[in-house]
Amino acid sequence: MSNKKKVAFICVHNSCRSQIAEALGKHVASDVFESYSAGTETKPKINQDAVRIMKELYDIDMEQTQYSKLIGEIPEPDLAISMGCNVECPFIGKPFDENWGLEDPTGKSDLEFKKIIAEIEKRVLELREQLRG
């Protein structure tokens, strides 16, 4: 039985920022915590720009290992992190431990995506340090 903390990255559609955070969490912090992502609604597939750019930057194929899912489909998290909700944060049955307040890059340039991805990676690494204790 793993005693690693479970971290859930939450946004409304679970198709872009939270998926990137889940992928990067698995990529750079799986020694410290388990990463999950979910939303209050789902999309039929993960944001294709996010998929393409994550492949390009990290050689991670999110479509192989991840899909858009609802909060009820993931294990109860120890930590729940909102990626930033422009309108309202989804209710997940408990308060969020952190709100990262990140802009949704959907529909924006590759440069905007890369900025958000770099910010998510930085925060995931910071979280890894915090939880490592």
Rosetta silent file (secondary structure, phi, psi, omega in degrees, C-alpha in Angstrom):
SEQUENCE: MSNKKKVAFICVHNSCRSQIAEALGKHVASDVFESYSAGTETKPKINQDAVRIMKELYDIDMEQTQYSKLIGEIPEPDLAISMGCNVECPFIGKPFDENWGLEDPTGKSDLEFKKIIAEIEKRVLELREQLRG
SCORE:     score description
SCORE:     0.000 S_00000001
   1 L     0.000  127.039 -178.114    0.000    0.000    0.000 S_00000001
   2 L   -75.574  136.019  174.644    1.458    3.321   -1.030 S_00000001
   3 L  -101.382   13.686  176.681    1.759    5.959    1.653 S_00000001
   4 L   -68.777  145.830  174.573    2.272    8.640   -0.962 S_00000001
   5 E   -68.618  148.978  174.841   -0.158   11.528   -0.853 S_00000001
   6 E  -101.121  123.488  179.986   -2.790   11.680   -3.569 S_00000001
   7 E  -113.132  127.291  178.136   -2.925   15.054   -5.278 S_00000001
   8 E  -110.001  127.745  175.736   -5.880   15.979   -7.476 S_00000001
   9 E  -100.834  120.648 -170.071   -5.594   18.777  -10.012 S_00000001
  10 E  -118.801  131.599  162.895   -9.075   20.104  -10.696 S_00000001
  11 L  -143.323  177.193 -169.761  -10.549   22.369  -13.341 S_00000001
  12 L   -62.231  -50.549 -172.203  -13.972   22.556  -14.892 S_00000001
  13 L   -97.596  -10.181 -177.138  -13.454   20.518  -18.076 S_00000001
  14 L    48.049   50.928  177.561  -10.432   18.368  -17.204 S_00000001
  15 L  -129.870  -10.942 -175.042   -9.080   18.758  -20.702 S_00000001
  16 L  -136.914  -86.706 -174.392   -6.120   21.115  -20.507 S_00000001
  17 H   -58.568  -46.298 -177.396   -4.445   22.614  -17.399 S_00000001
  18 H   -67.631  -33.604  177.169   -5.391   19.839  -14.996 S_00000001
  19 H   -66.875  -40.992  178.123   -4.339   17.203  -17.539 S_00000001
  20 H   -62.485  -44.060 -179.465   -0.966   18.930  -17.983 S_00000001
  21 H   -63.232  -41.221  177.908   -0.538   19.041  -14.196 S_00000001
  22 H   -61.257  -46.960 -178.396   -1.392   15.337  -13.889 S_00000001
  23 H   -62.409  -44.139 -179.047    1.111   14.449  -16.633 S_00000001
  24 H   -70.406  -35.465  175.939    3.869   16.610  -15.148 S_00000001
  25 H   -59.327  -45.309  178.655    3.130   15.321  -11.650 S_00000001
  26 H   -65.104  -35.498 -174.405    3.612   11.769  -12.895 S_00000001
  27 H   -74.159  -43.751 -171.794    6.705   12.836  -14.840 S_00000001
  28 H  -114.057   -7.893 -173.145    8.617   14.798  -12.169 S_00000001
  29 H  -136.147   12.953 -175.290    7.073   13.961   -8.791 S_00000001
  30 L   -66.093  -14.807  174.957    5.818   10.359   -8.827 S_00000001
  31 L   -73.637  -19.479 -175.199    8.445    9.505   -6.206 S_00000001
  32 L  -111.544  -40.808  179.359    6.651   11.827   -3.748 S_00000001
  33 E  -144.161  159.175  175.878    2.954   11.919   -4.675 S_00000001
  34 E   -92.509  135.803 -177.051    0.371   10.296   -6.920 S_00000001
  35 E  -107.374  135.978  176.098   -1.200   12.651   -9.465 S_00000001
  36 E  -134.889  157.455  171.077   -4.807   12.676  -10.601 S_00000001
  37 E  -138.892  153.207 -179.626   -6.884   15.162  -12.529 S_00000001
  38 E  -161.777  168.611  177.972  -10.606   15.646  -12.835 S_00000001
  39 E  -141.377  176.648  175.569  -13.312   18.161  -13.663 S_00000001
  40 L   -91.034  -12.549  171.734  -16.957   18.848  -12.990 S_00000001
  41 L  -136.313  163.882  176.832  -17.622   18.295  -16.692 S_00000001
  42 L  -123.005  162.946  174.599  -15.647   16.287  -19.199 S_00000001
  43 L  -113.308  153.764 -179.917  -14.581   16.783  -22.777 S_00000001
  44 L   -61.945  -31.264  175.208  -14.540   13.959  -25.341 S_00000001
  45 L  -149.210  162.894 -179.432  -10.783   14.325  -25.620 S_00000001
  46 L   -67.033  146.319  177.774   -7.861   16.150  -24.113 S_00000001
  47 L   -47.371  122.092 -172.338   -6.994   19.534  -25.625 S_00000001
  48 H   -69.953  -29.501  174.776   -5.064   18.695  -28.789 S_00000001
  49 H   -67.125  -42.696  178.601   -2.645   21.622  -28.501 S_00000001
  50 H   -60.855  -44.054  179.639   -1.781   20.514  -24.965 S_00000001
  51 H   -59.561  -48.751 -177.036   -1.253   16.940  -26.205 S_00000001
  52 H   -63.490  -45.605 -175.088    0.990   18.078  -29.068 S_00000001
  53 H   -72.032  -36.021  177.320    3.086   20.489  -27.000 S_00000001
  54 H   -65.101  -35.327  176.797    3.556   18.042  -24.094 S_00000001
  55 H   -64.916  -45.052 -178.343    4.796   15.485  -26.647 S_00000001
  56 H   -64.207  -45.373 -174.220    7.165   18.033  -28.109 S_00000001
  57 H   -79.878  -40.411 -170.090    8.525   19.295  -24.750 S_00000001
  58 H  -123.059   -3.305 -174.192    8.598   16.145  -22.608 S_00000001
  59 L    58.710   35.833  176.594    7.908   13.268  -24.975 S_00000001
  60 L  -104.705  128.124  175.557    4.787   12.508  -22.896 S_00000001
  61 L  -102.350   95.506 -176.335    1.737   11.232  -24.771 S_00000001
  62 H   -61.409  -29.297 -178.082   -1.159   12.251  -22.530 S_00000001
  63 H   -71.222  -19.948  177.324   -3.675   10.456  -24.752 S_00000001
  64 H   -76.322  -32.062 -169.587   -1.974    7.132  -24.007 S_00000001
  65 H  -117.710   -9.162 -173.162   -2.222    7.449  -20.229 S_00000001
  66 L  -137.170  158.663  174.277   -4.972    9.964  -19.472 S_00000001
  67 L  -152.338  162.751 -178.718   -8.544   10.876  -20.314 S_00000001
  68 L   -72.405  124.457 -176.998  -11.057   13.492  -19.234 S_00000001
  69 L  -139.038  160.997 -178.932  -12.796   12.356  -16.049 S_00000001
  70 E   -89.121  160.100 -177.448  -15.157   13.536  -13.351 S_00000001
  71 H   -55.842  -37.480  179.649  -14.257   14.113   -9.717 S_00000001
  72 H   -67.012  -12.370 -176.712  -16.171   11.000   -8.626 S_00000001
  73 H   -91.834   -1.109 -179.922  -13.942    8.836  -10.846 S_00000001
  74 L  -115.173  158.657  177.708  -10.699    9.465   -8.943 S_00000001
  75 L   -62.686  156.220  176.363   -9.652    8.347   -5.454 S_00000001
  76 L   -56.446  119.305 -176.447  -10.324   10.683   -2.529 S_00000001
  77 L   -82.618  151.289  170.968   -7.394   13.141   -2.704 S_00000001
  78 L   -78.390  -33.272  179.803   -5.246   14.232    0.233 S_00000001
  79 E  -131.576  132.421  176.706   -4.688   17.527   -1.539 S_00000001
  80 E  -118.859  124.477 -177.588   -6.994   19.194   -4.041 S_00000001
  81 E  -118.019  122.434  175.225   -5.591   21.940   -6.210 S_00000001
  82 E   -82.268  137.033 -179.716   -7.743   24.170   -8.363 S_00000001
  83 L   -79.474   -9.535 -177.206   -6.045   25.193  -11.571 S_00000001
  84 L   115.553  121.566 -177.444   -7.899   28.501  -11.469 S_00000001
  85 L  -117.751  126.282 -177.980  -11.520   29.049  -12.326 S_00000001
  86 L   -73.827  -36.942 -176.562  -12.461   32.126  -14.209 S_00000001
  87 L   -98.942  -67.885  176.919  -16.122   31.992  -13.357 S_00000001
  88 L  -148.167  148.852  179.990  -16.572   29.748  -10.354 S_00000001
  89 L   -77.528  141.210  176.161  -14.637   26.920   -8.820 S_00000001
  90 L   -65.435  146.946  176.357  -16.222   23.501   -9.058 S_00000001
  91 L   -88.199  126.653 -176.434  -17.470   22.110   -5.760 S_00000001
  92 L  -118.185   14.483  176.856  -15.631   18.915   -4.954 S_00000001
  93 L    90.652   -6.328  174.663  -17.005   18.127   -1.518 S_00000001
  94 L  -154.939  160.194  178.221  -14.159   19.796    0.330 S_00000001
  95 L   -67.372  152.594  174.716  -12.355   23.128    0.194 S_00000001
  96 L   -72.250  142.763  175.975   -9.423   23.410   -2.185 S_00000001
  97 L   -77.568  -33.103  177.582   -6.020   23.292   -0.531 S_00000001
  98 E  -148.224  150.180  170.606   -4.595   25.667   -3.124 S_00000001
  99 E  -121.105  115.425 -176.171   -5.835   27.665   -6.078 S_00000001
 100 L   -81.032  -11.222  173.400   -3.108   28.132   -8.668 S_00000001
 101 L    52.686   41.660 -176.940   -5.130   30.746  -10.555 S_00000001
 102 L   -90.607  138.818  174.898   -3.759   29.802  -13.972 S_00000001
 103 L   -65.170  144.334  174.259   -5.189   31.184  -17.197 S_00000001
 104 L   -80.712  118.799 -177.799   -6.697   28.607  -19.520 S_00000001
 105 L   -82.167    0.940 -177.418   -4.495   28.630  -22.657 S_00000001
 106 L   -51.501  129.884  177.798   -7.144   26.933  -24.822 S_00000001
 107 L    82.342   -2.230 -179.116   -7.348   28.608  -28.212 S_00000001
 108 L   -98.961 -178.243 -174.953   -4.199   30.659  -27.589 S_00000001
 109 L   -71.804  163.448  175.093   -0.742   30.489  -29.167 S_00000001
 110 H   -57.340  -37.086 -179.958    1.858   27.786  -28.562 S_00000001
 111 H   -60.632  -43.804  178.266    3.855   30.391  -26.675 S_00000001
 112 H   -62.211  -42.253  177.596    0.965   30.920  -24.233 S_00000001
 113 H   -58.961  -46.509 -176.429    0.668   27.151  -23.791 S_00000001
 114 H   -64.746  -34.829  176.975    4.390   26.841  -23.099 S_00000001
 115 H   -63.480  -47.034 -179.216    4.222   29.641  -20.510 S_00000001
 116 H   -65.278  -42.191  179.798    1.380   27.895  -18.675 S_00000001
 117 H   -61.968  -42.475  179.211    3.118   24.500  -18.935 S_00000001
 118 H   -63.404  -40.349  178.824    6.340   25.995  -17.502 S_00000001
 119 H   -65.810  -41.824  178.760    4.368   27.567  -14.641 S_00000001
 120 H   -63.442  -43.341  179.844    2.596   24.264  -13.920 S_00000001
 121 H   -61.114  -43.211  179.657    5.930   22.423  -13.920 S_00000001
 122 H   -59.425  -44.865 -177.270    7.423   24.972  -11.503 S_00000001
 123 H   -71.012  -35.617  177.075    4.464   24.606   -9.127 S_00000001
 124 H   -64.142  -41.265  178.346    4.466   20.811   -9.336 S_00000001
 125 H   -66.179  -38.566  176.434    8.166   20.816   -8.418 S_00000001
 126 H   -63.383  -43.128  179.253    7.492   23.206   -5.514 S_00000001
 127 H   -61.838  -40.848  177.981    4.687   20.932   -4.321 S_00000001
 128 H   -58.677  -42.941  178.063    7.055   17.962   -4.541 S_00000001
 129 H   -63.900  -45.314 -179.805    9.526   19.775   -2.270 S_00000001
 130 H   -58.515  -47.683 -173.036    6.766   20.718    0.222 S_00000001
 131 H   -77.449  -21.174 -179.440    5.391   17.167    0.423 S_00000001
 132 H   -65.381  -33.852  175.841    8.777   15.549    0.561 S_00000001
 133 L    64.807    0.000    0.000    9.181   17.113    4.007 S_00000001
